[in-house]
Coordinates of C-alpha atoms and ligand atoms in Angstrom, one line a residue:
X1423 CA 0.0 -0.1 0.1
X1424 CA 1.0 3.0 -0.2
X1425 CA 2.2 5.9 2.2
X1426 CA 2.0 9.4 1.4
X1427 CA 5.3 11.4 2.8
X1428 CA 6.1 15.0 4.4
X1429 CA 8.5 17.0 2.6
X1430 CA 8.5 20.5 2.7
X1431 CA 6.5 23.5 4.5
X1432 CA 5.4 26.8 3.9
X1433 CA 3.4 29.0 5.6
X1434 CA 2.5 33.0 5.3
X1435 CA 0.9 35.6 7.1
X1436 CA -0.9 38.7 6.9
X1437 CA 0.7 41.9 8.2
X1438 CA -2.3 43.3 10.3
X1439 CA -2.0 41.9 13.8
X1440 CA -4.8 42.7 15.6
X1441 CA -5.4 41.7 19.1
X1442 CA -7.8 40.8 21.7
X1443 CA -8.0 43.9 22.7
X1444 CA -8.4 45.6 19.9
X1445 CA -11.6 43.6 19.5
X1446 CA -12.4 44.9 22.9
X1447 CA -12.7 48.6 21.4
X1448 CA -15.8 47.0 19.0
X1449 CA -17.3 44.5 21.0
X1450 CA -18.3 44.0 24.9
X1451 CA -15.5 41.1 25.6
X1452 CA -12.3 41.2 27.1
X1453 CA -8.5 40.3 26.7
X1454 CA -9.6 37.7 29.8
X1455 CA -12.6 36.1 28.5
X1456 CA -10.9 35.6 25.1
X1457 CA -7.4 34.5 26.9
X1458 CA -9.4 32.2 28.8
X1459 CA -12.2 30.6 26.9
X1460 CA -10.1 29.9 24.1
X1461 CA -6.1 30.7 24.5
X1462 CA -5.9 33.3 21.3
X1463 CA -4.0 37.0 22.1
X1464 CA -4.0 37.7 18.4
X1465 CA -4.7 37.3 15.1
X1466 CA -3.9 38.2 11.9
X1467 CA -6.4 40.1 9.6
X1468 CA -5.4 40.5 6.4
X1469 CA -5.0 44.4 5.0
X1470 CA -6.0 46.0 1.9
X1471 CA -4.9 44.1 -1.1
X1472 CA -3.7 41.2 1.1
X1473 CA -6.1 38.2 -0.7
X1474 CA -6.4 34.4 0.7
X1475 CA -4.7 33.1 -2.7
X1476 CA -1.9 35.9 -2.3
X1477 CA -1.6 33.9 1.5
X1478 CA -1.8 31.3 -0.5
X1479 CA 0.6 32.2 -2.9
X1480 CA 3.2 33.2 -0.5
X1481 CA 3.3 29.3 1.7
X1482 CA 2.4 27.8 -1.5
X1483 CA 6.6 29.6 -3.0
X1484 CA 8.0 28.6 -0.2
X1485 CA 6.7 25.4 0.4
X1486 CA 7.7 24.4 -3.0
X1487 CA 12.0 26.1 -3.1
X1488 CA 12.3 23.9 0.7
X1489 CA 11.0 20.8 -0.8
X1490 CA 14.4 20.5 -3.7
X1491 CA 11.8 20.0 -6.7
X1492 CA 10.7 22.3 -9.2
X1493 CA 7.5 23.3 -10.2
X1494 CA 7.5 21.2 -13.4
X1495 CA 7.5 18.3 -11.0
X1496 CA 4.4 18.8 -9.3
X1497 CA 2.0 16.3 -10.2
X1498 CA -0.9 17.5 -8.5
X1499 CA -1.9 20.8 -6.5
X1500 CA -4.5 20.9 -4.7
X1501 CA -6.5 24.1 -2.5
X1502 CA -8.5 23.7 0.7
X1503 CA -10.7 26.8 1.3
X1504 CA -13.8 28.0 2.1
X1505 CA -13.1 32.2 1.4
X1506 CA -10.6 32.3 -1.7
X1507 CA -12.1 34.9 -3.4
X1508 CA -13.4 34.1 -6.3
X1509 CA -15.5 30.6 -6.5
X1510 CA -13.4 29.8 -9.8
X1511 CA -11.1 29.9 -11.0
X1512 CA -10.3 27.3 -8.1
X1513 CA -7.9 29.5 -5.5
X1514 CA -5.6 26.3 -6.8
X1515 CA -5.5 27.3 -10.3
X1516 CA -4.5 30.4 -8.9
X1517 CA -1.7 29.3 -7.6
X1518 CA -1.1 26.6 -10.2
X1519 CA -0.9 29.9 -12.8
X1520 CA 2.2 31.4 -9.9
X1521 CA 3.7 29.0 -9.7
X1522 CA 4.0 27.6 -13.2
X1523 CA 3.2 24.7 -12.5
X1524 CA 2.3 21.8 -15.7
X1525 CA -1.2 22.2 -16.9
X1526 CA -1.1 18.5 -17.3
X1527 CA -2.3 17.5 -14.0
X1528 CA -5.3 17.6 -11.4
X1529 CA -6.2 21.4 -10.1
X1530 CA -8.7 21.5 -7.5
X1531 CA -10.0 23.8 -5.0
X1532 CA -11.3 21.6 -1.4
X1533 CA -14.0 22.8 1.1
X1534 CA -14.1 20.2 3.8
X1535 CA -13.6 23.4 7.0
X1536 CA -11.1 22.9 9.7
X1537 CA -10.7 19.9 7.9
X1538 CA -10.1 21.3 4.5
X1539 CA -6.3 20.7 4.2
X1540 CA -6.4 16.8 5.3
X1541 CA -9.0 16.1 3.7
X1542 CA -6.8 17.8 0.8
X1543 CA -4.2 15.6 1.1
X1544 CA -6.2 12.7 1.1
X1545 CA -8.1 13.8 -2.4
X1546 CA -3.7 14.1 -3.5
X1547 CA -2.4 10.9 -2.5
X1548 CA -5.9 9.5 -4.9
X1549 CA -5.6 11.4 -7.4
X1550 CA -1.8 11.0 -7.5
X1551 CA -2.2 6.8 -7.6
X1552 CA -4.9 7.3 -10.4
X1553 CA -2.5 9.3 -12.0
X1554 CA 0.6 8.0 -11.8
X1555 CA 2.2 11.0 -10.3
X1556 CA 4.5 11.0 -7.1
X1557 CA 4.2 15.1 -5.7
X1558 CA 1.6 17.3 -5.1
X1559 CA 1.4 20.6 -3.5
X1560 CA -1.5 20.8 -0.9
X1561 CA -2.2 24.5 0.2
X1562 CA -4.9 25.8 2.8
X1563 CA -5.4 29.3 3.1
X1564 CA -8.5 31.7 3.9
X1565 CA -9.6 35.3 4.6
X1566 CA -12.1 34.1 7.2
X1567 CA -12.2 38.4 8.3
X1568 CA -14.0 39.4 5.6
X1569 CA -16.8 36.6 6.3
X1570 CA -17.2 37.8 9.8
X1571 CA -20.0 39.6 11.3
X1572 CA -17.9 42.7 13.7
X1573 CA -20.6 42.7 15.8
X1574 CA -21.2 39.2 17.0
X1575 CA -18.4 38.9 19.9
X1576 CA -19.4 34.8 19.6
X1577 CA -17.8 34.4 16.9
X1578 CA -15.5 37.6 15.6
X1579 CA -13.0 36.7 18.0
X1580 CA -12.7 33.6 17.0
X1581 CA -11.2 33.6 13.1
X1582 CA -8.7 34.8 12.1
X1583 CA -6.3 34.3 8.2
X1584 CA -3.5 33.4 6.8
X1585 CA -2.0 30.1 4.6
X1586 CA 0.7 27.1 5.4
X1587 CA 1.4 24.7 3.0
X1588 CA 3.3 21.6 2.1
X1589 CA 4.9 19.4 -0.3
X1590 CA 4.3 15.5 0.5
X1591 CA 5.1 12.6 -1.8
X1592 CA 3.6 9.0 -2.5
X1593 CA 6.0 6.8 -0.5
X1594 CA 6.4 2.9 -0.5
X1595 CA 7.2 2.5 3.0
X1596 CA 7.1 4.2 6.6
X1597 CA 3.8 4.5 9.2
X1598 CA 0.5 5.4 7.4
X1599 CA -3.2 5.9 8.2
X1600 CA -6.2 7.3 7.4
X1601 CA -9.9 9.0 9.2
X1602 CA -11.8 11.0 7.0
X1603 CA -16.2 11.8 8.1
X1604 CA -19.2 13.5 8.3
X1605 CA -22.1 14.6 9.8
X1606 CA -24.7 17.1 8.1
X1607 CA -25.8 19.8 10.2
X1608 CA -25.8 23.1 10.8
X1609 CA -23.8 23.9 13.9
X1610 CA -21.4 26.2 12.5
X1611 CA -22.3 27.8 9.1
X1612 CA -20.7 30.4 6.5
X1613 CA -24.0 32.2 4.8
X1614 CA -24.0 33.0 1.6
X1615 CA -24.1 34.1 -1.4
X1616 CA -27.1 33.7 -1.6
X1617 CA -27.4 35.6 2.0
X1618 CA -26.2 39.3 2.8
X1619 CA -24.4 39.8 4.5
X1620 CA -22.5 36.6 4.7
X1621 CA -21.5 35.8 7.5
X1622 CA -20.2 33.0 10.1
X1623 CA -22.6 31.1 12.2
X1624 CA -21.7 29.0 15.0
X1625 CA -23.1 27.3 18.0
X1626 CA -20.6 27.5 20.3
X1627 CA -20.9 25.1 23.0
X1628 CA -22.5 22.3 20.6
X1629 CA -19.2 23.3 18.2
X1630 CA -17.3 22.3 21.5
X1631 CA -18.8 19.3 22.5
X1632 CA -17.8 17.5 19.1
X1633 CA -15.1 18.8 19.3
X1634 CA -13.6 17.1 22.6
X1635 CA -15.5 14.1 20.7
X1636 CA -14.0 14.3 17.7
X1637 CA -10.9 15.1 18.1
X1638 CA -9.3 12.2 20.7
X1639 CA -11.2 9.3 18.5
X1640 CA -9.9 10.3 15.5
X1641 CA -5.9 10.3 17.1
X1642 CA -7.1 6.8 18.5
X1643 CA -8.2 5.4 14.8
X1644 CA -5.1 6.3 13.4
X1645 CA -3.2 5.0 16.0
X1646 CA -5.0 1.7 15.5
X1647 CA -5.0 1.5 11.5
X1648 CA -1.4 2.0 11.7
X1649 CA -0.2 -0.6 14.3
X1650 CA 1.5 3.0 15.8
X1651 CA 1.5 3.4 19.6
X1652 CA 1.3 6.7 21.6
X1653 CA 4.9 6.9 22.5
X1654 CA 5.5 6.0 18.3
X1655 CA 4.6 9.7 17.4
X1656 CA 6.6 12.7 17.6
X1657 CA 4.5 15.2 17.3
X1658 CA 0.7 15.7 17.5
X1659 CA -0.3 18.6 15.2
X1660 CA -4.8 19.4 15.8
X1661 CA -7.1 21.8 14.6
X1662 CA -6.1 25.4 16.1
X1663 CA -9.4 26.0 17.2
X1664 CA -9.3 26.5 21.4
X1665 CA -6.6 25.3 23.6
X1666 CA -9.5 23.7 26.0
X1667 CA -10.8 21.9 23.2
X1668 CA -6.9 20.7 22.5
X1669 CA -5.8 20.3 26.7
X1670 CA -9.1 18.0 26.9
X1671 CA -8.2 15.7 24.7
X1672 CA -4.6 15.6 25.5
X1673 CA -6.4 14.6 28.8
X1674 CA -8.8 11.5 27.3
X1675 CA -6.5 10.6 25.6
X1676 CA -3.7 11.0 28.8
X1677 CA -1.1 11.4 26.3
X1678 CA 2.2 13.5 26.3
X1679 CA 0.8 17.3 26.8
X1680 CA 4.5 18.3 25.1
X1681 CA 4.0 16.2 21.5
X1682 CA 1.0 18.2 21.1
X1683 CA 2.2 21.5 19.1
X1684 CA 0.0 25.2 19.3
X1685 CA 0.4 28.1 17.8
X1686 CA -3.3 29.5 18.5
X1687 CA -2.9 31.6 20.6
X1688 CA -1.1 34.8 17.5
X1689 CA -2.9 33.0 14.4
X1690 CA -6.8 32.3 16.1
X1691 CA -8.7 29.2 14.4
X1692 CA -7.2 30.0 10.7
X1693 CA -8.9 27.3 9.5
X1694 CA -8.1 25.5 6.5
X1695 CA -5.2 27.0 7.1
X1696 CA -4.7 26.1 10.6
X1697 CA -2.7 22.5 10.4
X1698 CA -1.0 23.3 7.3
X1699 CA 0.4 26.5 9.1
X1700 CA 1.1 24.6 12.5
X1701 CA 2.9 22.2 10.3
X1702 CA 5.0 24.9 9.1
X1703 CA 5.9 26.9 12.6
X1704 CA 7.0 23.7 13.5
X1705 CA 9.8 23.4 11.5
X1706 CA 10.7 26.7 11.3
X1707 CA 11.4 25.9 15.3
X1708 CA 13.6 23.3 14.3
X1709 CA 11.3 20.8 17.0
X1710 CA 10.7 19.0 13.7
X1711 CA 12.9 16.2 13.0
X1712 CA 14.0 13.8 9.3
X1713 CA 11.9 10.3 9.7
X1714 CA 9.6 11.9 13.1
X1715 CA 6.0 10.3 12.7
X1716 CA 3.1 12.3 13.1
X1717 CA -1.0 12.4 13.4
X1718 CA -2.8 15.7 12.4
X1719 CA -6.4 16.2 13.2
X1720 CA -9.5 18.5 12.3
X1721 CA -12.7 19.1 13.0
X1722 CA -14.9 21.7 11.8
X1723 CA -17.9 23.2 10.0
X1724 CA -19.6 20.5 8.1
X1725 CA -19.3 19.0 10.5
X1726 CA -16.4 17.2 9.8
X1727 CA -13.3 15.6 11.2
X1728 CA -10.3 14.0 9.6
X1729 CA -7.1 12.3 11.0
X1730 CA -3.3 11.4 9.3
X1731 CA -0.7 9.5 10.7
X1732 CA 2.4 10.2 8.2
X1733 CA 6.0 11.0 8.4
X1734 CA 8.0 13.7 7.5
X1735 CA 10.9 12.6 4.6
X1736 CA 11.7 15.8 3.4
X1737 CA 14.2 14.4 0.3
X1738 CA 17.6 14.9 1.6
X1739 CA 17.3 12.9 4.3
X1740 CA 15.3 10.2 2.3
X1741 CA 19.0 10.6 -0.6
X1742 CA 20.9 10.2 2.7
X1743 CA 19.0 7.2 3.6
X1744 CA 19.0 7.9 7.1
X1745 CA 15.4 8.7 7.3
Ligands
UT7_2676 O1 -13.0 25.8 13.9 C1 -14.4 24.6 14.8 C2 -14.7 25.8 15.2 N1 -15.2 26.6 15.9 C3 -14.8 25.9 17.3 O2 -14.2 25.2 17.9 C4 -15.6 26.3 18.6 C5 -16.3 25.3 19.6 N2 -16.6 26.5 20.5 C6 -15.8 27.1 21.2 O3 -14.5 27.1 21.2 C7 -16.6 27.8 22.8 O4 -17.7 27.3 23.4 C8 -16.3 29.5 22.3 C9 -14.9 30.5 22.6 C10 -16.6 29.6 21.3 C11 -16.9 29.8 23.7 O5 -16.9 29.2 25.0 P1 -17.9 29.0 25.4 O6 -16.8 28.6 27.1 O7 -18.7 27.3 25.2 O8 -19.4 30.2 26.1 P2 -20.1 30.2 25.8 O9 -21.1 30.4 24.9 O10 -21.0 29.5 26.8 O11 -20.8 31.8 26.7 C12 -20.6 31.3 28.6 C13 -21.1 33.3 28.6 C14 -21.7 33.6 27.7 O12 -22.8 34.6 28.8 P3 -23.7 34.2 29.5 O13 -25.3 33.3 28.8 O14 -23.4 33.3 30.5 O15 -24.1 35.8 30.5 C15 -21.8 34.5 27.0 O16 -23.1 35.3 26.4 O17 -20.1 34.6 27.5 C16 -20.7 35.1 27.0 N3 -20.0 35.5 25.9 C17 -18.4 36.2 25.4 N4 -18.6 36.9 26.6 C18 -17.3 37.9 26.3 C19 -19.3 34.9 24.3 N5 -18.6 35.5 24.0 C20 -18.0 36.3 24.8 C21 -16.9 37.2 24.2 N6 -16.7 37.8 25.5 N7 -16.5 36.9 23.3

């Protein structure tokens, strides 16, 4: 059976920092409430002229450059987003054009909300297998700030903009497992284009209950499918929605908190960009080493969920044969 391996990462955040105190000037909230209920201290919002696709292109270019591969080596390009500025052409096609990827490859967007990047990796694996390809560029990007109702304190304090990307490769060995699912329902919804103004609406406590059930379940499922134990996993990179959701999941699993990477304090919830942005920051910190095993988990609107266990095997380490 084929596996999927992570080769390289990229990320992009807009310049404009929005602190909790900035939001407290707009809605009735406080830095103390937001930090204690979510773990978020600040997030980035696109400024005039910045877009979801612009962030996606920056993140994708960085991942490609760090992979050691060329644009013409990419056999597939997928972008997970629910807030790309155009419905068509897809954001993935905008990335393809900007990076000069080949024409005879599959290029499309995936919308599975906050699980989108992992759905994208799974779809990329299937497309590579069907087309005889080897390398895929997968991006998650969002400009959620343009969908926020800035009078709704239950949602506007949670979300941010950003993009993350990874170059992945089909592999023949190493651990790999995948779990994907969905339960149609509207506990989180992004209204529009039929409803104006477009806004993110959410039953926060219902989503919280769903998340603390789905996240540990996804982790258990990929461990069971791969035959790996919790101890064999070096890093857990979960959707960065709420620090309390991650901490409760750790508690339920009896897992080592030091293995759960968190960056939501400065990004907020960036939906499809959340997992790849966190992967990129973990890599940039120098803590992710070639040959390490990761479990990534997403959950979100749909309701959708996704878990993936895979290895970080950069090309340089594969050539040296030490990963
Ligand atoms: O990407 C996936 C999508 N989303 C999520 O994962 C979100 C999951 N849910 C959550 O993270 C949490 O439910 C929230 C952070 C959204 C809310 O936290 P909570 O602890 O579940 O609070 P709550 O909704 O039960 O509200 C508690 C109180 C309420 O006041 P009363 O009714 O007790 O008087 C709210 O009106 O907090 C109030 N409240 C706020 N107060 C200050 C709600 N939002 C705010 C706010 N500032 N921003």
